[in-house]
Short mmCIF file of N, CA and C in Angstrom, two decimals:
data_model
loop_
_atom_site.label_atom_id
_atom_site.label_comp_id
_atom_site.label_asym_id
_atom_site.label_seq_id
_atom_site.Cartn_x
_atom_site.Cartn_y
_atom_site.Cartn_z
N UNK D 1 -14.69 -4.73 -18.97
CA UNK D 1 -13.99 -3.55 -18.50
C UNK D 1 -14.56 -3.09 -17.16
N UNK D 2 -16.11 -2.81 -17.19
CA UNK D 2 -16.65 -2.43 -15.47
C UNK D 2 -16.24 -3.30 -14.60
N UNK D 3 -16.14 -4.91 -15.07
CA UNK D 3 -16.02 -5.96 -14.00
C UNK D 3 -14.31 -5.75 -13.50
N UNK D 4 -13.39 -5.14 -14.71
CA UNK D 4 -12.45 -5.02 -14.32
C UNK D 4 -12.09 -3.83 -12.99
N UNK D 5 -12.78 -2.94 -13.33
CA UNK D 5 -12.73 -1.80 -12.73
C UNK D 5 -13.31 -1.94 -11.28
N UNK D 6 -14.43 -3.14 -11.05
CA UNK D 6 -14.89 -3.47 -9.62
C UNK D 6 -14.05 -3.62 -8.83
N UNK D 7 -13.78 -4.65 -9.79
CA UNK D 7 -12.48 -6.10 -8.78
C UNK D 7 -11.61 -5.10 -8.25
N UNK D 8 -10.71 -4.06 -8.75
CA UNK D 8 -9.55 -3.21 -8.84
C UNK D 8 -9.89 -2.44 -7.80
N UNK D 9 -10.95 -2.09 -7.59
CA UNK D 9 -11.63 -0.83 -6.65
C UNK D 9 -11.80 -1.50 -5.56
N UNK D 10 -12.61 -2.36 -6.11
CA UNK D 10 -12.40 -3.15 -3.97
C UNK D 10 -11.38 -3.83 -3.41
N UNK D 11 -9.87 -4.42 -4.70
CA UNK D 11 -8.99 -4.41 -3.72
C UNK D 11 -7.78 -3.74 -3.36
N UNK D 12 -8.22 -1.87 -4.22
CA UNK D 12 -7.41 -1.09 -3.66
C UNK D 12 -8.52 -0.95 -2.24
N UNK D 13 -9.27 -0.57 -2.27
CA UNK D 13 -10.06 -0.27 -0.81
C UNK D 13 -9.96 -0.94 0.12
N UNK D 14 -9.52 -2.31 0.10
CA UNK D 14 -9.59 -3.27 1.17
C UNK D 14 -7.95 -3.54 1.61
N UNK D 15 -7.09 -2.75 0.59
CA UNK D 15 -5.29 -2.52 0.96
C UNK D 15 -5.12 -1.63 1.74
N UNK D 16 -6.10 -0.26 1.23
CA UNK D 16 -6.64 0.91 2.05
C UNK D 16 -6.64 1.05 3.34
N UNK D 17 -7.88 -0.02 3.79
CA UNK D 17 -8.59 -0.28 5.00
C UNK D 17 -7.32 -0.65 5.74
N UNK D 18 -6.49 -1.89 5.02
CA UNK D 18 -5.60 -2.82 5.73
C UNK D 18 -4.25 -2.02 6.21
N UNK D 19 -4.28 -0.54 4.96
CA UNK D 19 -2.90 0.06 5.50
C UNK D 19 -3.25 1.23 7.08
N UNK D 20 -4.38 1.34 7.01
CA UNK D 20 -4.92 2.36 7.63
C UNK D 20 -5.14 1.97 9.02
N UNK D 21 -5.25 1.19 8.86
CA UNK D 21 -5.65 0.39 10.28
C UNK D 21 -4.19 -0.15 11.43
N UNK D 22 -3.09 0.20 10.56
CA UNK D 22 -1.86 0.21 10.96
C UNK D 22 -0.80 -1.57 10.36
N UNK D 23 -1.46 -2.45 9.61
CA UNK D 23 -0.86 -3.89 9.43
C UNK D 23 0.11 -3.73 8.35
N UNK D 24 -0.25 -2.91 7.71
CA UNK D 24 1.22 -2.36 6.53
C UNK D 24 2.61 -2.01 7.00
N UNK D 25 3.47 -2.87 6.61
CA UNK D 25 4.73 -2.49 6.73
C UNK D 25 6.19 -3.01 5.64
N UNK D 26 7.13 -2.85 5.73
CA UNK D 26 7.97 -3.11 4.80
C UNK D 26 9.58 -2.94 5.88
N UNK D 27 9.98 -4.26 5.22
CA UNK D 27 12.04 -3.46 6.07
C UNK D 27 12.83 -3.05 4.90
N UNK D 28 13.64 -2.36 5.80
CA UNK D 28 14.91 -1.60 5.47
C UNK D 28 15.95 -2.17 5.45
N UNK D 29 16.89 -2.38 4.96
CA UNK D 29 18.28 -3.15 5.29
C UNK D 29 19.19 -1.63 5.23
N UNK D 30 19.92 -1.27 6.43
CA UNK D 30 21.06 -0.30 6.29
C UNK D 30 22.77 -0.77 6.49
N UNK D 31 23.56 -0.39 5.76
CA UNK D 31 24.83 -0.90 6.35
C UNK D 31 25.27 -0.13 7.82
N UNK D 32 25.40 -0.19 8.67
CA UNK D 32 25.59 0.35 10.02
C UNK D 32 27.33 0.84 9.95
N UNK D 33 28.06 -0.24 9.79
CA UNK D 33 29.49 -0.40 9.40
C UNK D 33 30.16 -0.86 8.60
N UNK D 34 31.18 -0.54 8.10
CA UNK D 34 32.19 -1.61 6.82
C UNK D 34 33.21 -1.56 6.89
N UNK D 35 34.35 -2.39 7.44
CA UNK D 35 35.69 -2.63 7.81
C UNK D 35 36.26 -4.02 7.14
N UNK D 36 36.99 -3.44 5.67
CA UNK D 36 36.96 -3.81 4.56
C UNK D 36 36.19 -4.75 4.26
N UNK D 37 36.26 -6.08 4.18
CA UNK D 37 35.17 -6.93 3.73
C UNK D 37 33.93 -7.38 4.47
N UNK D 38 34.62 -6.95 5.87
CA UNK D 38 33.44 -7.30 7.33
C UNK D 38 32.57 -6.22 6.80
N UNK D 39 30.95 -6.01 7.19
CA UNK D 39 29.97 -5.11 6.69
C UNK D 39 28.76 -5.76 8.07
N UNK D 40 28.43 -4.63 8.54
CA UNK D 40 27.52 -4.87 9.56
C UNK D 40 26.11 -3.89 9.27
N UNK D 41 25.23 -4.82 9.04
CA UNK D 41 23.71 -4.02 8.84
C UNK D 41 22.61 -4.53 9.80
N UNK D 42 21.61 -3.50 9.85
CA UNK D 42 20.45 -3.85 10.31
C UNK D 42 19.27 -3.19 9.34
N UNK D 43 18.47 -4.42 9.60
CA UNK D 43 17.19 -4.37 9.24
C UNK D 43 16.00 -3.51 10.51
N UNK D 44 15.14 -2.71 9.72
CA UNK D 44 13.63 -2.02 10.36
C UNK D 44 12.87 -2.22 9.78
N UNK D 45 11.84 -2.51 10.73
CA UNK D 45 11.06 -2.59 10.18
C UNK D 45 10.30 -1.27 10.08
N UNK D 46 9.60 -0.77 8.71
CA UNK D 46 8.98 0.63 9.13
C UNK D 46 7.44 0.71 8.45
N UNK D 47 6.62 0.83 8.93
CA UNK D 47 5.66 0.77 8.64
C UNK D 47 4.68 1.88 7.88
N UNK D 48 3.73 1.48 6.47
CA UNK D 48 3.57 2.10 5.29
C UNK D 48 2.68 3.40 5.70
N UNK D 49 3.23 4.88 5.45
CA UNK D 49 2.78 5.89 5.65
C UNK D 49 0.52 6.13 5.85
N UNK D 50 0.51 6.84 6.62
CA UNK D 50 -1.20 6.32 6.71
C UNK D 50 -1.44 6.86 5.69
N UNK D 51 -1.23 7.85 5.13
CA UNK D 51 -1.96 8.42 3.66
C UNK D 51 -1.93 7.62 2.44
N UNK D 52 -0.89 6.71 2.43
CA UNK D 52 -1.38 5.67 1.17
C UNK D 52 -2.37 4.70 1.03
N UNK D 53 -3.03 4.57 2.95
CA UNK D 53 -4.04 4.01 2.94
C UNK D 53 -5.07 4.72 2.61
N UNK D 54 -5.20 5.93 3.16
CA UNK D 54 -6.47 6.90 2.91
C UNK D 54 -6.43 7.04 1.22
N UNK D 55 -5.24 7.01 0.64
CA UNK D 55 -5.20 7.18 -0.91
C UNK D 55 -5.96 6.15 -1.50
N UNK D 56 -5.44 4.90 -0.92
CA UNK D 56 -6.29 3.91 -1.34
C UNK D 56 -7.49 3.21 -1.87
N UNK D 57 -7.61 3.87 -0.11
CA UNK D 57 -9.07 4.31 0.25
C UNK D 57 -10.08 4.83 -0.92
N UNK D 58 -9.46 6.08 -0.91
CA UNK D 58 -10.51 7.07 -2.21
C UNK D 58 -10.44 6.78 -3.38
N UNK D 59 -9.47 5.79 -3.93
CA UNK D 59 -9.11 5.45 -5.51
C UNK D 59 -10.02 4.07 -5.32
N UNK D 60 -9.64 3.31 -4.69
CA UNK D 60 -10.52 2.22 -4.89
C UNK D 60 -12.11 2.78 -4.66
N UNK D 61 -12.35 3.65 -3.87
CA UNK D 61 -13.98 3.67 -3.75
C UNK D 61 -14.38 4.46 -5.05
N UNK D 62 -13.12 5.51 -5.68
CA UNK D 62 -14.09 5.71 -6.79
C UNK D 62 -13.97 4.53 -7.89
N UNK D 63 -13.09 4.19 -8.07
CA UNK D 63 -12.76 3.36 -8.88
C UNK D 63 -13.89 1.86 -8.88
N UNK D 64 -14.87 1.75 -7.84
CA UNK D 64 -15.41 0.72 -7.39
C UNK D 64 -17.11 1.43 -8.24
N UNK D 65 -17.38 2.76 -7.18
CA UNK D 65 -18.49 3.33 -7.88
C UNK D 65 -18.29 3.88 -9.10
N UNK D 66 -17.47 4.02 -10.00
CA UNK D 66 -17.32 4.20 -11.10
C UNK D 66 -17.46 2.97 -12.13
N UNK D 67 -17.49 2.05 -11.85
CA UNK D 67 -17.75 0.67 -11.91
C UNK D 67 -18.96 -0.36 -12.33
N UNK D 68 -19.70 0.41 -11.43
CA UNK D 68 -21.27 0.35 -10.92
C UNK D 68 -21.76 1.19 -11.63
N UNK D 69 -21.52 2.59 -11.53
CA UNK D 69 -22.40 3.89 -12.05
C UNK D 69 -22.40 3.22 -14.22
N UNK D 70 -23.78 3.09 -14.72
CA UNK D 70 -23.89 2.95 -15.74
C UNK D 70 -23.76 4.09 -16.41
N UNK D 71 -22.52 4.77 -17.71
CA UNK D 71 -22.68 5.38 -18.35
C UNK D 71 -23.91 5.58 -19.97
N UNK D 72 -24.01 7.08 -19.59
CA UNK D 72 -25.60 6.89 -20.24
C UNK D 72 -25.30 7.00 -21.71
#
């Protein structure tokens, strides 16, 4: 279970690091137009809000020293 809880913590922290640092992103597909069966879309790309990295961040680090820390 701790070993589980390591692994988990350092690779929310290191998704963290990776979203924070700006390399996170995801696309969008929108329909732009639709003239009956014709349908015209574009894709964005938009990239993953910084606070889910900082969230990350703090869940994996406790989740990492919580891990480590021996309950007495």
């Amino acid at each position: 279970m701790r070993a589980g809880l390591i692994i988990v913590g350092i690779i929310l922290l290191v998704a963290g690091i990776w979203v924070t640092l700006g390399n996170g992103s995801y696309s969008q597909t929108d329909t732009v137009a639709q003239l009956g069966p014709a349908k015209i879309s574009a894709t964005h790309e938009k990239a993953v809000p910084q606070w889910v990295g900082i969230a990350g961040i703090v869940v994996g680090g406790l989740l990492t020293i919580g891990g480590f820390v021996k309950k007495g």
